[in-house]
Coordinates of N, CA and C in Angstrom, one line a residue:
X86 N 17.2 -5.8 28.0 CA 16.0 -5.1 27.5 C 15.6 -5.7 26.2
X87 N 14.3 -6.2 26.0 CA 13.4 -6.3 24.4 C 14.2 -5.5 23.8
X88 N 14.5 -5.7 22.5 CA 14.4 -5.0 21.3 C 13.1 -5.4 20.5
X89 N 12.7 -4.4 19.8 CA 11.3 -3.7 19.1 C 11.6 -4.2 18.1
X90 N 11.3 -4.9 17.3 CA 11.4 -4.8 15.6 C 9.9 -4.3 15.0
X91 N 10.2 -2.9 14.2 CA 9.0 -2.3 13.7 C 9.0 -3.1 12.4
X92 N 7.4 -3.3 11.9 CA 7.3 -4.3 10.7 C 6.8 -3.2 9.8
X93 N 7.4 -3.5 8.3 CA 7.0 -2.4 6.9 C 5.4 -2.3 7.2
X94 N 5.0 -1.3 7.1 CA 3.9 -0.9 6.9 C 3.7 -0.6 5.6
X95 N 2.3 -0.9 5.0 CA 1.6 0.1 3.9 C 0.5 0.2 4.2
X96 N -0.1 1.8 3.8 CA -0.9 2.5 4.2 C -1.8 2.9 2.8
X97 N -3.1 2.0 2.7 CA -3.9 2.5 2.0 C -4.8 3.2 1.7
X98 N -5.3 4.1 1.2 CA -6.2 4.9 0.7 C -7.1 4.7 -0.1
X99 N -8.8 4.4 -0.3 CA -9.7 3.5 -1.2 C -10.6 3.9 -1.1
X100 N -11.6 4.4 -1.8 CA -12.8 4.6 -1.6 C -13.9 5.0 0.0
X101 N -12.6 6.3 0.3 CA -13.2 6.7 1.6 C -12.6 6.7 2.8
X102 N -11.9 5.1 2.5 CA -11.4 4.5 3.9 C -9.7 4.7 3.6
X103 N -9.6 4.5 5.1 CA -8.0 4.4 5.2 C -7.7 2.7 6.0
X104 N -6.3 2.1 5.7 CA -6.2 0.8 6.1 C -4.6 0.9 6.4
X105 N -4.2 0.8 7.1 CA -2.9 0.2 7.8 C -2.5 -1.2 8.0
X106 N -1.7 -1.7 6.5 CA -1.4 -3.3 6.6 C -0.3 -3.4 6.9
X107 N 0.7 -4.7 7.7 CA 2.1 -4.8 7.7 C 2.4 -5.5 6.4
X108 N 3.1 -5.3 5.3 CA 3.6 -5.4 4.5 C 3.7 -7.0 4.1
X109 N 4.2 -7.7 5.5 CA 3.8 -9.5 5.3 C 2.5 -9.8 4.8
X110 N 1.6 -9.1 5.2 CA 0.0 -9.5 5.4 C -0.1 -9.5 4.0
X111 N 0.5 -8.8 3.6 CA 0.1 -8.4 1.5 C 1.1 -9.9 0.9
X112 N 2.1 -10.4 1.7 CA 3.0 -11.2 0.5 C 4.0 -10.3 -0.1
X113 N 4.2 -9.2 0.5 CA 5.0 -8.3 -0.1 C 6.4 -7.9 1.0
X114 N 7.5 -7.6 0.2 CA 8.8 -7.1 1.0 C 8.7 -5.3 0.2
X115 N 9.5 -4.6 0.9 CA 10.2 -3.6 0.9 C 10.6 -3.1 -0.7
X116 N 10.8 -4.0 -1.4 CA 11.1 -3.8 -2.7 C 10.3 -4.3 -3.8
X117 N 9.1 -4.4 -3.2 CA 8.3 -4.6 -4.6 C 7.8 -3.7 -5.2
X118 N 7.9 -4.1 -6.6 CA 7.6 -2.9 -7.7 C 5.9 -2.3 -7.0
X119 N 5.9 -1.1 -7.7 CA 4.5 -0.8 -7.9 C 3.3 -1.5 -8.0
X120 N 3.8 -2.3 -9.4 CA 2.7 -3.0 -10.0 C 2.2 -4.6 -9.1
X121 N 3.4 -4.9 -8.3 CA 3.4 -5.5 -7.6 C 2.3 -5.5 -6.3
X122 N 2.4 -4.2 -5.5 CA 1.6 -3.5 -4.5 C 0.2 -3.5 -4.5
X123 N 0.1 -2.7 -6.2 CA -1.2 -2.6 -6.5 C -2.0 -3.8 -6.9
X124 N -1.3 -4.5 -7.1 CA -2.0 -6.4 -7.4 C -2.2 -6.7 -5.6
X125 N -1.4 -7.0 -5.1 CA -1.6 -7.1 -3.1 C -3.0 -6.3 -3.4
X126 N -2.7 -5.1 -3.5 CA -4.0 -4.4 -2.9 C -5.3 -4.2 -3.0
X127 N -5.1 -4.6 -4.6 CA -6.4 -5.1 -5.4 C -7.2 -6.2 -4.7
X128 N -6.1 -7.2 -4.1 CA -6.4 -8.8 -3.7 C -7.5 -8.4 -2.6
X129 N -6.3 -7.8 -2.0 CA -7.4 -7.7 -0.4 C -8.3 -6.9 -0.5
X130 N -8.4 -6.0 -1.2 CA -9.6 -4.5 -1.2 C -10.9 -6.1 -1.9
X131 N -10.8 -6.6 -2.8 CA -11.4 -7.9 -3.6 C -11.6 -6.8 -4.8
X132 N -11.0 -6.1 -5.3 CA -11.1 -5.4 -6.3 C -10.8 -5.5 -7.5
X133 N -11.0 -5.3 -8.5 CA -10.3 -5.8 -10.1 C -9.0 -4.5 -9.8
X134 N -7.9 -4.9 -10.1 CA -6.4 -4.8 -10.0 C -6.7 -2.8 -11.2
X135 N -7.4 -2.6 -12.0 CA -7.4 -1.7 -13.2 C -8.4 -0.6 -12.5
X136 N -9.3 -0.9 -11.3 CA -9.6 0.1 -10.5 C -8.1 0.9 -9.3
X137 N -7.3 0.5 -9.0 CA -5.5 0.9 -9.0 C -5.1 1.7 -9.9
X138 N -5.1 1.6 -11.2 CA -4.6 1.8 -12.1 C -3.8 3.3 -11.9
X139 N -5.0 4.4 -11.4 CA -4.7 5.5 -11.3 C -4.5 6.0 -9.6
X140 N -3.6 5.0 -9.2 CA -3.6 5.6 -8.1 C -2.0 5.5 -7.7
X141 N -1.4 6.1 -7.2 CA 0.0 6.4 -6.9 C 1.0 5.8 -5.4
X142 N 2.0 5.3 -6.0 CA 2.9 4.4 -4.5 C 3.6 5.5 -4.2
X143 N 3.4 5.8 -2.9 CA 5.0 6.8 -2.3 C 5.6 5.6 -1.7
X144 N 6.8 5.8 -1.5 CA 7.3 5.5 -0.4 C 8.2 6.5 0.4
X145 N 7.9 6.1 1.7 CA 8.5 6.6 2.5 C 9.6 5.9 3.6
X146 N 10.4 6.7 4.2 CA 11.3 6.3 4.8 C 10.4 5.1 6.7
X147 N 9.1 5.3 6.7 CA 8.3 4.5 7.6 C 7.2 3.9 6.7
X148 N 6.9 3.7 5.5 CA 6.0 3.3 5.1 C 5.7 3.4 3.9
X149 N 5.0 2.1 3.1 CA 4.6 2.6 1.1 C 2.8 2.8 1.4
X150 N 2.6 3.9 0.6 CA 1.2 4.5 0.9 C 0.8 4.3 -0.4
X151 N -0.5 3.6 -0.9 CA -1.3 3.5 -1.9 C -2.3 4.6 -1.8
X152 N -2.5 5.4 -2.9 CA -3.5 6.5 -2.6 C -4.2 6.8 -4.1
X153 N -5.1 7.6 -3.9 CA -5.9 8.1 -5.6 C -4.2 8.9 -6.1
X154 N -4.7 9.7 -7.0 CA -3.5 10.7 -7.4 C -4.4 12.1 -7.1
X155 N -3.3 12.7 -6.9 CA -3.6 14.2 -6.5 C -4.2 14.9 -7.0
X156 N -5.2 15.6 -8.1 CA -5.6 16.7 -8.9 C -5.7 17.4 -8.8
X157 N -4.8 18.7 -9.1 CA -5.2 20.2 -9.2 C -6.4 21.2 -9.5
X158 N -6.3 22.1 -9.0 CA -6.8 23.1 -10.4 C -8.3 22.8 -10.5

């Protein structure tokens, strides 16, 4: 039987849209900093890196999610 190899996902969140990249496609492994992600993300969105600024990395046990940050209240 195939074995499966599932590839890191990150899942972005931008101006409306949602995007599902494998983690190679960015230049990025499993352990890159934050600042690291949001520079990838900046690249491909074609965005200046300081529009990120305010936006937040989870990670999760399937996937790092780039998103706005949450606001309350």
């Amino acid at each position: 039987m195939a074995e499966r190899t599932l590839e890191a996902l990150l899942h972005v969140r931008y101006a409306g849209r949602s995007e599902e990249l494998p983690l190679s496609k960015l230049g990025l492994s499993w352990q890159a900093s934050d600042a690291e992600i949001k520079q990838a993300v900046a690249r491909h969105l074609d965005v200046a890196c300081n529009q990120l600024a305010s936006y937040v990395v989870v990670r999760t046990s399937q996937a790092i999610i780039v998103r706005p940050e949450a606001l309350y209240g």
